[in-house]
mmCIF file with all atom_site columns, C-alpha atoms in Angstrom:
data_model
loop_
_atom_site.group_PDB
_atom_site.id
_atom_site.type_symbol
_atom_site.label_atom_id
_atom_site.label_alt_id
_atom_site.label_comp_id
_atom_site.label_asym_id
_atom_site.label_entity_id
_atom_site.label_seq_id
_atom_site.pdbx_PDB_ins_code
_atom_site.Cartn_x
_atom_site.Cartn_y
_atom_site.Cartn_z
_atom_site.occupancy
_atom_site.B_iso_or_equiv
_atom_site.pdbx_formal_charge
_atom_site.auth_seq_id
_atom_site.auth_comp_id
_atom_site.auth_asym_id
_atom_site.auth_atom_id
_atom_site.pdbx_PDB_model_num
ATOM 1   C CA . MET A 1 1   ? 133.634 92.340  126.273 1.00 49.00 ? 1   MET A CA 1
ATOM 2   C CA . SER A 1 2   ? 131.075 92.978  128.989 1.00 49.00 ? 2   SER A CA 1
ATOM 3   C CA . ALA A 1 3   ? 127.271 93.519  128.505 1.00 52.00 ? 3   ALA A CA 1
ATOM 4   C CA . ASP A 1 4   ? 127.674 97.231  128.758 1.00 51.00 ? 4   ASP A CA 1
ATOM 5   C CA . GLY A 1 5   ? 129.926 97.466  125.798 1.00 49.00 ? 5   GLY A CA 1
ATOM 6   C CA . THR A 1 6   ? 133.188 98.051  127.447 1.00 49.00 ? 6   THR A CA 1
ATOM 7   C CA . THR A 1 7   ? 136.298 96.022  127.138 1.00 50.00 ? 7   THR A CA 1
ATOM 8   C CA . GLY A 1 8   ? 139.076 95.163  129.631 1.00 47.00 ? 8   GLY A CA 1
ATOM 9   C CA . LYS A 1 9   ? 138.914 94.336  133.252 1.00 45.00 ? 9   LYS A CA 1
ATOM 10  C CA . ALA A 1 10  ? 136.544 95.926  135.626 1.00 45.00 ? 10  ALA A CA 1
ATOM 11  C CA . GLY A 1 11  ? 138.697 95.306  138.730 1.00 45.00 ? 11  GLY A CA 1
ATOM 12  C CA . ASN A 1 12  ? 137.439 94.371  142.043 1.00 45.00 ? 12  ASN A CA 1
ATOM 13  C CA . ILE A 1 13  ? 134.350 96.220  142.573 1.00 43.00 ? 13  ILE A CA 1
ATOM 14  C CA . ASP A 1 14  ? 132.496 95.593  145.875 1.00 45.00 ? 14  ASP A CA 1
ATOM 15  C CA . ALA A 1 15  ? 128.922 94.532  145.910 1.00 45.00 ? 15  ALA A CA 1
ATOM 16  C CA . THR A 1 16  ? 128.001 97.799  147.481 1.00 46.00 ? 16  THR A CA 1
ATOM 17  C CA . ASP A 1 17  ? 129.123 99.801  144.479 1.00 46.00 ? 17  ASP A CA 1
ATOM 18  C CA . SER A 1 18  ? 126.641 100.231 141.676 1.00 46.00 ? 18  SER A CA 1
ATOM 19  C CA . THR A 1 19  ? 127.606 100.483 138.011 1.00 47.00 ? 19  THR A CA 1
ATOM 20  C CA . ASP A 1 20  ? 125.627 102.212 135.355 1.00 48.00 ? 20  ASP A CA 1
ATOM 21  C CA . SER A 1 21  ? 125.325 101.280 131.699 1.00 48.00 ? 21  SER A CA 1
ATOM 22  C CA . ALA A 1 22  ? 128.471 103.233 130.840 1.00 49.00 ? 22  ALA A CA 1
ATOM 23  C CA . GLY A 1 23  ? 130.578 101.295 133.247 1.00 49.00 ? 23  GLY A CA 1
ATOM 24  C CA . VAL A 1 24  ? 131.102 104.132 135.759 1.00 48.00 ? 24  VAL A CA 1
ATOM 25  C CA . THR A 1 25  ? 130.843 103.409 139.436 1.00 47.00 ? 25  THR A CA 1
ATOM 26  C CA . ASP A 1 26  ? 129.151 105.946 141.713 1.00 49.00 ? 26  ASP A CA 1
ATOM 27  C CA . GLY A 1 27  ? 130.937 105.118 144.987 1.00 49.00 ? 27  GLY A CA 1
ATOM 28  C CA . GLY A 1 28  ? 133.395 103.193 146.971 1.00 50.00 ? 28  GLY A CA 1
ATOM 29  C CA . GLY A 1 29  ? 136.108 101.551 144.932 1.00 49.00 ? 29  GLY A CA 1
ATOM 30  C CA . ALA A 1 30  ? 138.252 103.962 142.883 1.00 51.00 ? 30  ALA A CA 1
ATOM 31  C CA . GLU A 1 31  ? 140.345 101.032 141.685 1.00 53.00 ? 31  GLU A CA 1
ATOM 32  C CA . GLY A 1 32  ? 137.387 99.825  139.416 1.00 52.00 ? 32  GLY A CA 1
ATOM 33  C CA . ILE A 1 33  ? 137.342 103.091 137.557 1.00 54.00 ? 33  ILE A CA 1
ATOM 34  C CA . ASP A 1 34  ? 140.997 102.950 136.542 1.00 57.00 ? 34  ASP A CA 1
ATOM 35  C CA . ASP A 1 35  ? 140.706 99.408  135.246 1.00 58.00 ? 35  ASP A CA 1
ATOM 36  C CA . ILE A 1 36  ? 137.761 100.081 132.847 1.00 53.00 ? 36  ILE A CA 1
ATOM 37  C CA . GLU A 1 37  ? 138.843 100.381 129.277 1.00 53.00 ? 37  GLU A CA 1
ATOM 38  C CA . VAL A 1 38  ? 136.434 102.318 127.102 1.00 49.00 ? 38  VAL A CA 1
ATOM 39  C CA . ARG A 1 39  ? 136.182 100.618 123.670 1.00 52.00 ? 39  ARG A CA 1
ATOM 40  C CA . ASP A 1 40  ? 135.366 103.768 121.725 1.00 48.00 ? 40  ASP A CA 1
ATOM 41  C CA . PRO A 1 41  ? 134.497 107.232 122.831 1.00 50.00 ? 41  PRO A CA 1
ATOM 42  C CA . VAL A 1 42  ? 132.247 107.784 119.903 1.00 53.00 ? 42  VAL A CA 1
ATOM 43  C CA . SER A 1 43  ? 129.590 105.024 119.884 1.00 59.00 ? 43  SER A CA 1
ATOM 44  C CA . ALA A 1 44  ? 125.846 104.855 119.742 1.00 63.00 ? 44  ALA A CA 1
ATOM 45  C CA . PRO A 1 45  ? 123.693 102.305 121.568 1.00 66.00 ? 45  PRO A CA 1
ATOM 46  C CA . ASP A 1 46  ? 122.053 99.617  119.586 1.00 68.00 ? 46  ASP A CA 1
ATOM 47  C CA . ALA A 1 47  ? 118.681 98.117  120.116 1.00 71.00 ? 47  ALA A CA 1
ATOM 48  C CA . ASP A 1 48  ? 119.770 96.381  123.291 1.00 75.00 ? 48  ASP A CA 1
ATOM 49  C CA . GLY A 1 49  ? 121.470 99.543  124.737 1.00 70.00 ? 49  GLY A CA 1
ATOM 50  C CA . VAL A 1 50  ? 124.950 98.246  124.052 1.00 71.00 ? 50  VAL A CA 1
ATOM 51  C CA . PRO A 1 51  ? 127.346 100.887 122.577 1.00 66.00 ? 51  PRO A CA 1
ATOM 52  C CA . ARG A 1 52  ? 128.388 100.149 118.998 1.00 66.00 ? 52  ARG A CA 1
ATOM 53  C CA . ARG A 1 53  ? 130.730 102.060 116.738 1.00 64.00 ? 53  ARG A CA 1
ATOM 54  C CA . THR A 1 54  ? 128.897 104.252 114.380 1.00 64.00 ? 54  THR A CA 1
ATOM 55  C CA . THR A 1 55  ? 130.083 104.616 110.796 1.00 64.00 ? 55  THR A CA 1
ATOM 56  C CA . ARG A 1 56  ? 129.228 106.965 107.980 1.00 61.00 ? 56  ARG A CA 1
ATOM 57  C CA . ARG A 1 57  ? 129.192 104.033 105.539 1.00 64.00 ? 57  ARG A CA 1
ATOM 58  C CA . PHE A 1 58  ? 125.617 102.858 104.519 1.00 61.00 ? 58  PHE A CA 1
ATOM 59  C CA . PRO A 1 59  ? 124.767 99.438  105.736 1.00 60.00 ? 59  PRO A CA 1
ATOM 60  C CA . LEU A 1 60  ? 124.508 96.501  103.322 1.00 64.00 ? 60  LEU A CA 1
ATOM 61  C CA . PHE A 1 61  ? 121.009 95.659  104.639 1.00 64.00 ? 61  PHE A CA 1
ATOM 62  C CA . THR A 1 62  ? 118.501 98.164  105.849 1.00 63.00 ? 62  THR A CA 1
ATOM 63  C CA . ARG A 1 63  ? 117.488 97.308  109.426 1.00 64.00 ? 63  ARG A CA 1
ATOM 64  C CA . ASP A 1 64  ? 115.487 100.498 110.367 1.00 63.00 ? 64  ASP A CA 1
ATOM 65  C CA . THR A 1 65  ? 113.466 103.342 108.714 1.00 63.00 ? 65  THR A CA 1
ATOM 66  C CA . ALA A 1 66  ? 114.575 106.892 108.524 1.00 59.00 ? 66  ALA A CA 1
ATOM 67  C CA . ARG A 1 67  ? 112.828 109.443 110.685 1.00 57.00 ? 67  ARG A CA 1
ATOM 68  C CA . PRO A 1 68  ? 110.244 111.414 108.626 1.00 54.00 ? 68  PRO A CA 1
ATOM 69  C CA . GLU A 1 69  ? 110.963 114.987 107.886 1.00 54.00 ? 69  GLU A CA 1
ATOM 70  C CA . GLY A 1 70  ? 108.939 117.357 109.968 1.00 50.00 ? 70  GLY A CA 1
ATOM 71  C CA . GLY A 1 71  ? 108.703 119.036 113.265 1.00 47.00 ? 71  GLY A CA 1
ATOM 72  C CA . GLY A 1 72  ? 109.584 116.038 115.412 1.00 51.00 ? 72  GLY A CA 1
ATOM 73  C CA . ARG A 1 73  ? 111.422 118.165 117.935 1.00 53.00 ? 73  ARG A CA 1
ATOM 74  C CA . ALA A 1 74  ? 109.287 121.214 117.577 1.00 52.00 ? 74  ALA A CA 1
ATOM 75  C CA . ALA A 1 75  ? 106.213 119.648 119.124 1.00 53.00 ? 75  ALA A CA 1
ATOM 76  C CA . PRO A 1 76  ? 105.640 116.777 121.520 1.00 56.00 ? 76  PRO A CA 1
ATOM 77  C CA . GLY A 1 77  ? 104.673 113.356 120.241 1.00 55.00 ? 77  GLY A CA 1
ATOM 78  C CA . ASP A 1 78  ? 101.091 113.648 121.104 1.00 58.00 ? 78  ASP A CA 1
ATOM 79  C CA . ALA A 1 79  ? 100.595 116.943 119.179 1.00 60.00 ? 79  ALA A CA 1
ATOM 80  C CA . LEU A 1 80  ? 99.794  115.353 115.850 1.00 60.00 ? 80  LEU A CA 1
ATOM 81  C CA . ALA A 1 81  ? 98.003  118.512 114.374 1.00 64.00 ? 81  ALA A CA 1
ATOM 82  C CA . ALA A 1 82  ? 100.917 120.820 115.292 1.00 70.00 ? 82  ALA A CA 1
ATOM 83  C CA . ARG A 1 83  ? 103.344 118.604 113.381 1.00 77.00 ? 83  ARG A CA 1
ATOM 84  C CA . GLN A 1 84  ? 101.207 117.461 110.470 1.00 86.00 ? 84  GLN A CA 1
ATOM 85  C CA . TRP A 1 85  ? 99.039  120.434 109.739 1.00 87.00 ? 85  TRP A CA 1
ATOM 86  C CA . PRO A 1 86  ? 100.246 120.690 106.035 1.00 90.00 ? 86  PRO A CA 1
ATOM 87  C CA . ILE A 1 87  ? 99.043  117.315 105.085 1.00 91.00 ? 87  ILE A CA 1
ATOM 88  C CA . ILE A 1 88  ? 95.858  117.782 107.082 1.00 92.00 ? 88  ILE A CA 1
ATOM 89  C CA . VAL A 1 89  ? 95.232  120.885 105.071 1.00 93.00 ? 89  VAL A CA 1
ATOM 90  C CA . VAL A 1 90  ? 95.709  119.101 101.828 1.00 95.00 ? 90  VAL A CA 1
ATOM 91  C CA . LEU A 1 91  ? 93.741  116.098 102.786 1.00 95.00 ? 91  LEU A CA 1
ATOM 92  C CA . GLY A 1 92  ? 90.919  118.393 103.917 1.00 96.00 ? 92  GLY A CA 1
ATOM 93  C CA . ILE A 1 93  ? 90.747  120.175 100.570 1.00 97.00 ? 93  ILE A CA 1
ATOM 94  C CA . VAL A 1 94  ? 90.797  116.848 98.727  1.00 96.00 ? 94  VAL A CA 1
ATOM 95  C CA . ALA A 1 95  ? 88.112  115.471 100.985 1.00 97.00 ? 95  ALA A CA 1
ATOM 96  C CA . LEU A 1 96  ? 85.948  118.480 100.375 1.00 97.00 ? 96  LEU A CA 1
ATOM 97  C CA . GLY A 1 97  ? 86.437  118.011 96.668  1.00 96.00 ? 97  GLY A CA 1
ATOM 98  C CA . LEU A 1 98  ? 85.393  114.353 96.914  1.00 96.00 ? 98  LEU A CA 1
ATOM 99  C CA . LEU A 1 99  ? 82.334  115.336 98.903  1.00 97.00 ? 99  LEU A CA 1
ATOM 100 C CA . VAL A 1 100 ? 81.325  117.977 96.403  1.00 96.00 ? 100 VAL A CA 1
ATOM 101 C CA . THR A 1 101 ? 81.879  115.434 93.603  1.00 95.00 ? 101 THR A CA 1
ATOM 102 C CA . ALA A 1 102 ? 79.667  112.863 95.427  1.00 96.00 ? 102 ALA A CA 1
ATOM 103 C CA . LEU A 1 103 ? 76.984  115.506 95.667  1.00 95.00 ? 103 LEU A CA 1
ATOM 104 C CA . ASP A 1 104 ? 76.888  115.577 91.833  1.00 90.00 ? 104 ASP A CA 1
ATOM 105 C CA . VAL A 1 105 ? 78.819  118.736 91.214  1.00 91.00 ? 105 VAL A CA 1
ATOM 106 C CA . PHE A 1 106 ? 81.484  117.013 89.251  1.00 92.00 ? 106 PHE A CA 1
ATOM 107 C CA . ARG A 1 107 ? 83.448  119.964 87.853  1.00 94.00 ? 107 ARG A CA 1
ATOM 108 C CA . ILE A 1 108 ? 83.776  121.982 91.037  1.00 95.00 ? 108 ILE A CA 1
ATOM 109 C CA . GLY A 1 109 ? 84.726  118.823 93.034  1.00 96.00 ? 109 GLY A CA 1
ATOM 110 C CA . THR A 1 110 ? 87.421  117.840 90.688  1.00 96.00 ? 110 THR A CA 1
ATOM 111 C CA . ILE A 1 111 ? 88.838  121.325 90.561  1.00 96.00 ? 111 ILE A CA 1
ATOM 112 C CA . LEU A 1 112 ? 89.089  121.221 94.341  1.00 97.00 ? 112 LEU A CA 1
ATOM 113 C CA . ILE A 1 113 ? 91.016  117.966 94.249  1.00 97.00 ? 113 ILE A CA 1
ATOM 114 C CA . GLY A 1 114 ? 93.543  119.449 91.747  1.00 97.00 ? 114 GLY A CA 1
ATOM 115 C CA . VAL A 1 115 ? 93.797  122.671 93.893  1.00 97.00 ? 115 VAL A CA 1
ATOM 116 C CA . GLY A 1 116 ? 94.466  120.549 96.863  1.00 97.00 ? 116 GLY A CA 1
ATOM 117 C CA . LEU A 1 117 ? 97.446  118.996 95.185  1.00 96.00 ? 117 LEU A CA 1
ATOM 118 C CA . LEU A 1 118 ? 98.602  122.405 94.055  1.00 97.00 ? 118 LEU A CA 1
ATOM 119 C CA . VAL A 1 119 ? 98.374  123.694 97.658  1.00 96.00 ? 119 VAL A CA 1
ATOM 120 C CA . GLY A 1 120 ? 100.508 120.713 98.606  1.00 95.00 ? 120 GLY A CA 1
ATOM 121 C CA . ALA A 1 121 ? 103.111 121.725 96.086  1.00 95.00 ? 121 ALA A CA 1
ATOM 122 C CA . VAL A 1 122 ? 103.161 125.299 97.416  1.00 95.00 ? 122 VAL A CA 1
ATOM 123 C CA . LEU A 1 123 ? 103.417 124.139 101.009 1.00 94.00 ? 123 LEU A CA 1
ATOM 124 C CA . ARG A 1 124 ? 106.256 121.767 100.079 1.00 93.00 ? 124 ARG A CA 1
ATOM 125 C CA . TRP A 1 125 ? 108.100 124.618 98.410  1.00 93.00 ? 125 TRP A CA 1
ATOM 126 C CA . LEU A 1 126 ? 107.710 127.196 101.088 1.00 92.00 ? 126 LEU A CA 1
ATOM 127 C CA . LEU A 1 127 ? 107.923 125.333 104.410 1.00 88.00 ? 127 LEU A CA 1
ATOM 128 C CA . PRO A 1 128 ? 111.105 123.734 105.670 1.00 84.00 ? 128 PRO A CA 1
ATOM 129 C CA . GLY A 1 129 ? 109.245 120.979 107.460 1.00 82.00 ? 129 GLY A CA 1
ATOM 130 C CA . VAL A 1 130 ? 105.896 119.530 106.208 1.00 85.00 ? 130 VAL A CA 1
ATOM 131 C CA . GLY A 1 131 ? 105.706 116.314 108.113 1.00 84.00 ? 131 GLY A CA 1
ATOM 132 C CA . MET A 1 132 ? 104.104 113.464 106.229 1.00 86.00 ? 132 MET A CA 1
ATOM 133 C CA . LEU A 1 133 ? 103.548 115.682 103.172 1.00 87.00 ? 133 LEU A CA 1
ATOM 134 C CA . ALA A 1 134 ? 107.220 115.067 102.366 1.00 87.00 ? 134 ALA A CA 1
ATOM 135 C CA . VAL A 1 135 ? 107.391 111.708 100.650 1.00 88.00 ? 135 VAL A CA 1
ATOM 136 C CA . ARG A 1 136 ? 110.389 112.008 98.384  1.00 87.00 ? 136 ARG A CA 1
ATOM 137 C CA . SER A 1 137 ? 112.878 114.749 97.848  1.00 88.00 ? 137 SER A CA 1
ATOM 138 C CA . ARG A 1 138 ? 111.616 118.343 97.853  1.00 89.00 ? 138 ARG A CA 1
ATOM 139 C CA . PHE A 1 139 ? 112.149 118.765 94.083  1.00 92.00 ? 139 PHE A CA 1
ATOM 140 C CA . THR A 1 140 ? 110.379 115.493 93.211  1.00 92.00 ? 140 THR A CA 1
ATOM 141 C CA . ASP A 1 141 ? 107.433 116.218 95.624  1.00 92.00 ? 141 ASP A CA 1
ATOM 142 C CA . ILE A 1 142 ? 106.996 119.673 94.137  1.00 94.00 ? 142 ILE A CA 1
ATOM 143 C CA . VAL A 1 143 ? 107.069 118.439 90.573  1.00 95.00 ? 143 VAL A CA 1
ATOM 144 C CA . THR A 1 144 ? 104.796 115.499 91.224  1.00 96.00 ? 144 THR A CA 1
ATOM 145 C CA . TYR A 1 145 ? 102.164 117.627 93.185  1.00 96.00 ? 145 TYR A CA 1
ATOM 146 C CA . THR A 1 146 ? 102.313 120.371 90.495  1.00 96.00 ? 146 THR A CA 1
ATOM 147 C CA . VAL A 1 147 ? 102.008 118.076 87.511  1.00 97.00 ? 147 VAL A CA 1
ATOM 148 C CA . LEU A 1 148 ? 99.116  115.980 88.984  1.00 96.00 ? 148 LEU A CA 1
ATOM 149 C CA . GLY A 1 149 ? 97.336  119.008 90.335  1.00 96.00 ? 149 GLY A CA 1
ATOM 150 C CA . THR A 1 150 ? 97.592  120.859 87.010  1.00 96.00 ? 150 THR A CA 1
ATOM 151 C CA . ALA A 1 151 ? 96.473  117.835 85.055  1.00 95.00 ? 151 ALA A CA 1
ATOM 152 C CA . ILE A 1 152 ? 93.414  117.232 87.273  1.00 95.00 ? 152 ILE A CA 1
ATOM 153 C CA . VAL A 1 153 ? 92.386  120.925 87.121  1.00 95.00 ? 153 VAL A CA 1
ATOM 154 C CA . LEU A 1 154 ? 92.813  121.086 83.316  1.00 93.00 ? 154 LEU A CA 1
ATOM 155 C CA . LEU A 1 155 ? 90.915  117.864 82.807  1.00 91.00 ? 155 LEU A CA 1
ATOM 156 C CA . SER A 1 156 ? 88.044  118.939 84.866  1.00 93.00 ? 156 SER A CA 1
ATOM 157 C CA . LEU A 1 157 ? 87.894  122.277 83.016  1.00 91.00 ? 157 LEU A CA 1
ATOM 158 C CA . MET A 1 158 ? 87.751  120.449 79.699  1.00 88.00 ? 158 MET A CA 1
ATOM 159 C CA . ALA A 1 159 ? 85.206  117.769 80.742  1.00 85.00 ? 159 ALA A CA 1
ATOM 160 C CA . GLN A 1 160 ? 82.108  117.353 78.703  1.00 81.00 ? 160 GLN A CA 1
ATOM 161 C CA . PRO A 1 161 ? 79.384  118.535 78.415  1.00 85.00 ? 161 PRO A CA 1
ATOM 162 C CA . ASP A 1 162 ? 79.833  122.286 78.258  1.00 84.00 ? 162 ASP A CA 1
ATOM 163 C CA . PRO A 1 163 ? 83.605  122.580 78.823  1.00 82.00 ? 163 PRO A CA 1
ATOM 164 C CA . TRP A 1 164 ? 84.837  125.697 80.546  1.00 86.00 ? 164 TRP A CA 1
ATOM 165 C CA . LEU A 1 165 ? 88.206  125.458 78.675  1.00 83.00 ? 165 LEU A CA 1
ATOM 166 C CA . GLN A 1 166 ? 88.365  124.635 75.049  1.00 82.00 ? 166 GLN A CA 1
ATOM 167 C CA . ILE A 1 167 ? 91.647  123.911 73.442  1.00 79.00 ? 167 ILE A CA 1
ATOM 168 C CA . PRO A 1 168 ? 91.201  124.177 69.613  1.00 76.00 ? 168 PRO A CA 1
ATOM 169 C CA . PHE A 1 169 ? 94.205  121.907 68.526  1.00 75.00 ? 169 PHE A CA 1
ATOM 170 C CA . LEU A 1 170 ? 92.970  119.042 70.808  1.00 73.00 ? 170 LEU A CA 1
ATOM 171 C CA . LYS A 1 171 ? 89.742  118.838 68.793  1.00 73.00 ? 171 LYS A CA 1
ATOM 172 C CA . ASP A 1 172 ? 91.610  118.835 65.466  1.00 74.00 ? 172 ASP A CA 1
ATOM 173 C CA . THR A 1 173 ? 93.992  116.175 66.874  1.00 76.00 ? 173 THR A CA 1
ATOM 174 C CA . LEU A 1 174 ? 91.200  113.979 67.929  1.00 69.00 ? 174 LEU A CA 1
ATOM 175 C CA . HIS A 1 175 ? 89.388  114.262 64.533  1.00 70.00 ? 175 HIS A CA 1
ATOM 176 C CA . PHE A 1 176 ? 92.728  113.574 62.727  1.00 70.00 ? 176 PHE A CA 1
ATOM 177 C CA . THR A 1 177 ? 93.353  110.424 64.742  1.00 74.00 ? 177 THR A CA 1
ATOM 178 C CA . VAL A 1 178 ? 89.868  109.036 64.585  1.00 73.00 ? 178 VAL A CA 1
ATOM 179 C CA . SER A 1 179 ? 89.158  109.834 60.920  1.00 64.00 ? 179 SER A CA 1
ATOM 180 C CA . SER A 1 180 ? 92.364  108.167 59.511  1.00 55.00 ? 180 SER A CA 1
#
């Protein structure tokens, strides 16, 4: 097999003929074209550019990472904000919540953090491509963002002193577990 991934004889190709990576000549010797045997018409180049047969079977060992879900073809590579705006929105809300929390407005800040996660769940549900906001499958991401966002909002609403949300059975449960 030659370096360009073809098998068979290449024939007598003159030094004046140039051969590209697919083994096709662009001038002169027609005899060289007839003698080239293509190994496989359906092949993909590997890291060195040599065509290899592709298969639908999963490899035994992972050698590469999958492309992230998102608008990779919708925007050029340097347009980060155009492709990644959903996670930028979520991180902006969470950063604002952390800033408000650091400014000693604990309850509002933590509510903003939970709302940021809930916004992430809604964006993951509604948009087909969300860039780096997609971590796992769509269902798992939506459930994870919703559960964590709801838990953070509920805990911040129930935080002491002077909770904005009081759930009566929680107080009875706490007294039952501590008193016995």
